[in-house]
PDB file of C-alpha atoms and ligand atoms in Angstrom:
ATOM      1  CA  MET B  97      -6.379 -18.835  11.595  1.00  0.00           C
ATOM      2  CA  LYS B  98      -3.534 -15.642  10.236  1.00  0.00           C
ATOM      3  CA  THR B  99      -4.953 -12.723   9.360  1.00  0.00           C
ATOM      4  CA  ALA B 100      -4.223 -10.852   5.787  1.00  0.00           C
ATOM      5  CA  TYR B 101      -3.847  -7.343   5.824  1.00  0.00           C
ATOM      6  CA  VAL B 102      -5.156  -5.978   2.182  1.00  0.00           C
ATOM      7  CA  PHE B 103      -4.431  -2.272   2.804  1.00  0.00           C
ATOM      8  CA  ASN B 104      -5.345   0.224   0.498  1.00  0.00           C
ATOM      9  CA  GLY B 105      -4.152   4.016  -0.189  1.00  0.00           C
ATOM     10  CA  PRO B 106      -5.366   7.261  -1.768  1.00  0.00           C
ATOM     11  CA  ASN B 107      -7.712   7.043  -4.765  1.00  0.00           C
ATOM     12  CA  LEU B 108      -8.419   3.590  -4.967  1.00  0.00           C
ATOM     13  CA  ASN B 109     -12.021   3.686  -3.176  1.00  0.00           C
ATOM     14  CA  LEU B 110     -12.911   5.748  -7.074  1.00  0.00           C
ATOM     15  CA  LEU B 111     -12.568   1.997  -8.918  1.00  0.00           C
ATOM     16  CA  GLY B 112     -14.623   1.095 -11.149  1.00  0.00           C
ATOM     17  CA  THR B 113     -15.071   5.182 -12.747  1.00  0.00           C
ATOM     18  CA  ARG B 114     -11.914   6.077 -12.158  1.00  0.00           C
ATOM     19  CA  GLU B 115      -9.633   5.536 -15.583  1.00  0.00           C
ATOM     20  CA  PRO B 116     -10.902   2.396 -16.513  1.00  0.00           C
ATOM     21  CA  ALA B 117      -9.130   2.025 -18.652  1.00  0.00           C
ATOM     22  CA  VAL B 118      -6.002   1.682 -16.477  1.00  0.00           C
ATOM     23  CA  TYR B 119      -7.462   0.107 -13.959  1.00  0.00           C
ATOM     24  CA  GLY B 120     -10.794  -2.482 -15.879  1.00  0.00           C
ATOM     25  CA  ALA B 121     -14.313  -1.431 -13.952  1.00  0.00           C
ATOM     26  CA  GLN B 122     -14.042  -3.765 -11.068  1.00  0.00           C
ATOM     27  CA  THR B 123     -14.784  -1.477  -7.682  1.00  0.00           C
ATOM     28  CA  LEU B 124     -12.990  -1.312  -4.997  1.00  0.00           C
ATOM     29  CA  ALA B 125     -15.637  -3.741  -2.944  1.00  0.00           C
ATOM     30  CA  ASP B 126     -15.233  -6.775  -5.839  1.00  0.00           C
ATOM     31  CA  VAL B 127     -11.793  -6.572  -5.252  1.00  0.00           C
ATOM     32  CA  GLU B 128     -11.865  -6.641  -1.352  1.00  0.00           C
ATOM     33  CA  ALA B 129     -14.825  -9.907  -2.494  1.00  0.00           C
ATOM     34  CA  LEU B 130     -11.871 -11.269  -4.623  1.00  0.00           C
ATOM     35  CA  SER B 131      -9.383 -10.825  -1.618  1.00  0.00           C
ATOM     36  CA  ARG B 132     -11.955 -13.016   0.767  1.00  0.00           C
ATOM     37  CA  ALA B 133     -12.828 -15.276  -1.468  1.00  0.00           C
ATOM     38  CA  ALA B 134      -8.630 -16.705  -1.837  1.00  0.00           C
ATOM     39  CA  CYS B 135      -8.837 -16.043   1.748  1.00  0.00           C
ATOM     40  CA  GLU B 136     -11.017 -18.575   2.610  1.00  0.00           C
ATOM     41  CA  GLN B 137      -9.504 -20.752  -0.077  1.00  0.00           C
ATOM     42  CA  HIS B 138      -6.148 -20.472   1.943  1.00  0.00           C
ATOM     43  CA  GLY B 139      -7.112 -20.404   5.201  1.00  0.00           C
ATOM     44  CA  LEU B 140      -7.269 -17.074   6.205  1.00  0.00           C
ATOM     45  CA  ALA B 141      -9.185 -14.148   7.532  1.00  0.00           C
ATOM     46  CA  LEU B 142      -9.376 -10.868   6.007  1.00  0.00           C
ATOM     47  CA  ASP B 143      -8.714  -6.866   7.136  1.00  0.00           C
ATOM     48  CA  PHE B 144      -9.083  -4.705   4.073  1.00  0.00           C
ATOM     49  CA  ARG B 145      -9.043  -1.773   4.495  1.00  0.00           C
ATOM     50  CA  GLN B 146      -8.190   2.146   1.729  1.00  0.00           C
ATOM     51  CA  THR B 147      -7.624   5.067   2.776  1.00  0.00           C
ATOM     52  CA  ASN B 148      -6.426   8.488   1.335  1.00  0.00           C
ATOM     53  CA  HIS B 149      -4.042   9.579   4.118  1.00  0.00           C
ATOM     54  CA  GLU B 150      -0.424   8.683   4.297  1.00  0.00           C
ATOM     55  CA  GLY B 151      -0.739   8.527   8.606  1.00  0.00           C
ATOM     56  CA  GLU B 152      -3.519   6.309   8.578  1.00  0.00           C
ATOM     57  CA  LEU B 153      -0.898   3.700   5.860  1.00  0.00           C
ATOM     58  CA  VAL B 154       1.869   3.988   8.529  1.00  0.00           C
ATOM     59  CA  THR B 155      -0.361   3.436  11.423  1.00  0.00           C
ATOM     60  CA  TRP B 156      -1.833   0.150  10.357  1.00  0.00           C
ATOM     61  CA  ILE B 157       0.971  -1.059   8.949  1.00  0.00           C
ATOM     62  CA  HIS B 158       2.514  -0.702  12.552  1.00  0.00           C
ATOM     63  CA  GLU B 159      -0.519  -1.957  14.208  1.00  0.00           C
ATOM     64  CA  ALA B 160       0.496  -5.149  10.744  1.00  0.00           C
ATOM     65  CA  GLY B 161       3.367  -5.437  12.485  1.00  0.00           C
ATOM     66  CA  ARG B 162       2.506  -6.408  15.477  1.00  0.00           C
ATOM     67  CA  ALA B 163       0.489  -8.260  15.473  1.00  0.00           C
ATOM     68  CA  GLN B 164       2.868 -10.582  13.064  1.00  0.00           C
ATOM     69  CA  ALA B 165       4.940 -10.071  15.974  1.00  0.00           C
ATOM     70  CA  GLU B 166       2.550 -11.969  17.905  1.00  0.00           C
ATOM     71  CA  GLY B 167       1.655 -14.912  14.806  1.00  0.00           C
ATOM     72  CA  ARG B 168      -1.867 -13.530  14.587  1.00  0.00           C
ATOM     73  CA  ALA B 169      -0.792 -12.102  11.777  1.00  0.00           C
ATOM     74  CA  ALA B 170       0.045 -13.457   7.883  1.00  0.00           C
ATOM     75  CA  GLY B 171       1.592 -10.116   5.910  1.00  0.00           C
ATOM     76  CA  VAL B 172       0.473  -7.181   4.685  1.00  0.00           C
ATOM     77  CA  ILE B 173      -0.694  -6.365   0.521  1.00  0.00           C
ATOM     78  CA  LEU B 174       0.197  -2.861   0.212  1.00  0.00           C
ATOM     79  CA  ASN B 175      -1.256  -1.366  -2.843  1.00  0.00           C
ATOM     80  CA  ALA B 176       0.288   1.810  -1.769  1.00  0.00           C
ATOM     81  CA  GLY B 177      -1.590   3.903  -4.931  1.00  0.00           C
ATOM     82  CA  ALA B 178       0.575   7.103  -5.625  1.00  0.00           C
ATOM     83  CA  TYR B 179       2.432   6.940  -2.080  1.00  0.00           C
ATOM     84  CA  THR B 180       4.658   3.897  -3.367  1.00  0.00           C
ATOM     85  CA  HIS B 181       6.725   6.699  -5.185  1.00  0.00           C
ATOM     86  CA  THR B 182       6.061   9.403  -2.575  1.00  0.00           C
ATOM     87  CA  SER B 183       6.797   8.202   0.535  1.00  0.00           C
ATOM     88  CA  VAL B 184      10.198   8.053   3.221  1.00  0.00           C
ATOM     89  CA  ALA B 185       7.514   8.025   5.631  1.00  0.00           C
ATOM     90  CA  LEU B 186       5.352   4.214   4.395  1.00  0.00           C
ATOM     91  CA  HIS B 187       9.329   2.848   3.848  1.00  0.00           C
ATOM     92  CA  ASP B 188      10.635   3.049   7.636  1.00  0.00           C
ATOM     93  CA  ALA B 189       6.878   1.820   8.877  1.00  0.00           C
ATOM     94  CA  ILE B 190       7.549  -0.677   6.709  1.00  0.00           C
ATOM     95  CA  LYS B 191      11.394  -1.683   8.052  1.00  0.00           C
ATOM     96  CA  GLY B 192       9.997  -0.207  11.523  1.00  0.00           C
ATOM     97  CA  ALA B 193       7.629  -2.255  12.306  1.00  0.00           C
ATOM     98  CA  GLY B 194       9.169  -5.206  10.484  1.00  0.00           C
ATOM     99  CA  ALA B 195       6.167  -5.800   8.357  1.00  0.00           C
ATOM    100  CA  LEU B 196       5.838  -8.619   5.535  1.00  0.00           C
ATOM    101  CA  VAL B 197       4.462  -6.379   2.201  1.00  0.00           C
ATOM    102  CA  ILE B 198       3.795  -7.408  -0.588  1.00  0.00           C
ATOM    103  CA  GLU B 199       3.851  -4.803  -2.619  1.00  0.00           C
ATOM    104  CA  LEU B 200       1.176  -4.524  -5.805  1.00  0.00           C
ATOM    105  CA  HIS B 201      -0.347  -2.256  -8.196  1.00  0.00           C
ATOM    106  CA  ILE B 202      -3.063  -3.315 -10.429  1.00  0.00           C
ATOM    107  CA  SER B 203      -1.327  -1.327 -13.084  1.00  0.00           C
ATOM    108  CA  ASN B 204       2.219  -2.335 -14.459  1.00  0.00           C
ATOM    109  CA  VAL B 205       4.074   0.645 -13.611  1.00  0.00           C
ATOM    110  CA  HIS B 206       6.743   0.366 -14.904  1.00  0.00           C
ATOM    111  CA  ALA B 207       4.592   0.954 -18.360  1.00  0.00           C
ATOM    112  CA  ARG B 208       3.528   3.916 -17.297  1.00  0.00           C
ATOM    113  CA  GLU B 209       5.007   7.703 -17.269  1.00  0.00           C
ATOM    114  CA  ALA B 210       8.669   7.684 -15.629  1.00  0.00           C
ATOM    115  CA  PHE B 211       7.309   9.194 -12.412  1.00  0.00           C
ATOM    116  CA  ARG B 212       5.864   5.681 -11.814  1.00  0.00           C
ATOM    117  CA  HIS B 213       9.315   3.817 -12.060  1.00  0.00           C
ATOM    118  CA  HIS B 214      10.517   4.452  -8.835  1.00  0.00           C
ATOM    119  CA  SER B 215       9.792   2.512  -5.695  1.00  0.00           C
ATOM    120  CA  TYR B 216      10.060   3.410  -1.985  1.00  0.00           C
ATOM    121  CA  ILE B 217       8.015   0.448  -0.831  1.00  0.00           C
ATOM    122  CA  SER B 218       9.721  -2.259  -3.168  1.00  0.00           C
ATOM    123  CA  PRO B 219      12.947  -2.229  -0.888  1.00  0.00           C
ATOM    124  CA  ALA B 220      10.980  -1.834   2.146  1.00  0.00           C
ATOM    125  CA  ALA B 221       9.199  -4.964   0.581  1.00  0.00           C
ATOM    126  CA  LYS B 222       9.058  -8.867   0.348  1.00  0.00           C
ATOM    127  CA  ALA B 223       8.143  -8.532  -3.030  1.00  0.00           C
ATOM    128  CA  VAL B 224       6.391  -6.861  -6.205  1.00  0.00           C
ATOM    129  CA  MET B 225       2.805  -7.480  -8.772  1.00  0.00           C
ATOM    130  CA  ALA B 226       2.157  -4.892 -11.406  1.00  0.00           C
ATOM    131  CA  GLY B 227       0.131  -5.434 -13.975  1.00  0.00           C
ATOM    132  CA  PHE B 228      -2.170  -8.810 -12.962  1.00  0.00           C
ATOM    133  CA  GLY B 229      -5.352  -5.922 -12.159  1.00  0.00           C
ATOM    134  CA  VAL B 230      -7.439  -6.401  -9.828  1.00  0.00           C
ATOM    135  CA  ALA B 231      -6.648 -10.330 -10.029  1.00  0.00           C
ATOM    136  CA  GLY B 232      -2.874  -9.052  -8.688  1.00  0.00           C
ATOM    137  CA  TYR B 233      -5.461  -8.938  -5.491  1.00  0.00           C
ATOM    138  CA  PRO B 234      -5.437 -12.988  -5.128  1.00  0.00           C
ATOM    139  CA  LEU B 235      -2.580 -14.198  -6.458  1.00  0.00           C
ATOM    140  CA  ALA B 236      -0.555 -12.091  -3.764  1.00  0.00           C
ATOM    141  CA  VAL B 237      -3.284 -14.256  -1.020  1.00  0.00           C
ATOM    142  CA  ALA B 238      -2.715 -16.839  -2.527  1.00  0.00           C
ATOM    143  CA  ALA B 239       1.812 -16.320  -1.661  1.00  0.00           C
ATOM    144  CA  LEU B 240       1.166 -15.169   0.644  1.00  0.00           C
ATOM    145  CA  ALA B 241      -0.049 -17.535   2.158  1.00  0.00           C
ATOM    146  CA  GLY B 242       2.932 -20.500   1.385  1.00  0.00           C
ATOM    147  CA  MET B 243       5.269 -17.228   2.406  1.00  0.00           C
TER     148      MET B 243
HETATM  149  C1  DQA C 461      -1.242   1.723  -7.756  1.00  0.00           C
HETATM  150  C2  DQA C 461      -0.393   2.305  -9.880  1.00  0.00           C
HETATM  151  C3  DQA C 461      -0.073   4.580  -8.692  1.00  0.00           C
HETATM  152  O1  DQA C 461       0.807   5.067  -9.643  1.00  0.00           O
HETATM  153  C4  DQA C 461      -0.678   5.552  -9.311  1.00  0.00           C
HETATM  154  O2  DQA C 461      -0.191   6.070  -7.822  1.00  0.00           O
HETATM  155  C5  DQA C 461      -1.990   4.312  -8.308  1.00  0.00           C
HETATM  156  C6  DQA C 461      -2.720   3.002  -8.185  1.00  0.00           C
HETATM  157  C7  DQA C 461      -2.018   0.458  -8.961  1.00  0.00           C
HETATM  158  O3  DQA C 461      -2.758   0.051  -8.385  1.00  0.00           O
HETATM  159  O4  DQA C 461      -1.433  -0.092 -10.500  1.00  0.00           O
HETATM  160  O5  DQA C 461      -2.538   5.097  -6.983  1.00  0.00           O
HETATM  161  O6  DQA C 461      -1.256   1.694  -6.518  1.00  0.00           O
END
């Protein structure tokens, strides 16, 4: 069984209380449960993580790239949070590790502030999803299973 990695970046541990008008009322634990149910449905194992540290995301993407190269991983669903808009290091990590990444955002970043319109992840990603709320996570799992 291949693993679907779901990596969440900074401030996503605050889901449920963080700007609920933007991100909804569901917690990160709820998001993990949604992702797990989708993985079970699609025959994938789930490795679900969150960190507030950019370098940790870099290391995790390297790990996922290795697992993918060894045939053990389906790919990565990456919500890099604000690092999406700032991190050349994450861009380089995805390319360097050869990881298949679906970039995911809970909110529609293109309907928000101009500083959220640019992503360093998108040019290195296989696909981009934004604006489906936390329902985007199971949708991304289904997409990953079909890739
Ligand atoms: C986010 C959008 C980012 O702009 C923001 O910094 C986040 C969350 C989203 O899921 O909508 O932390 O990635």
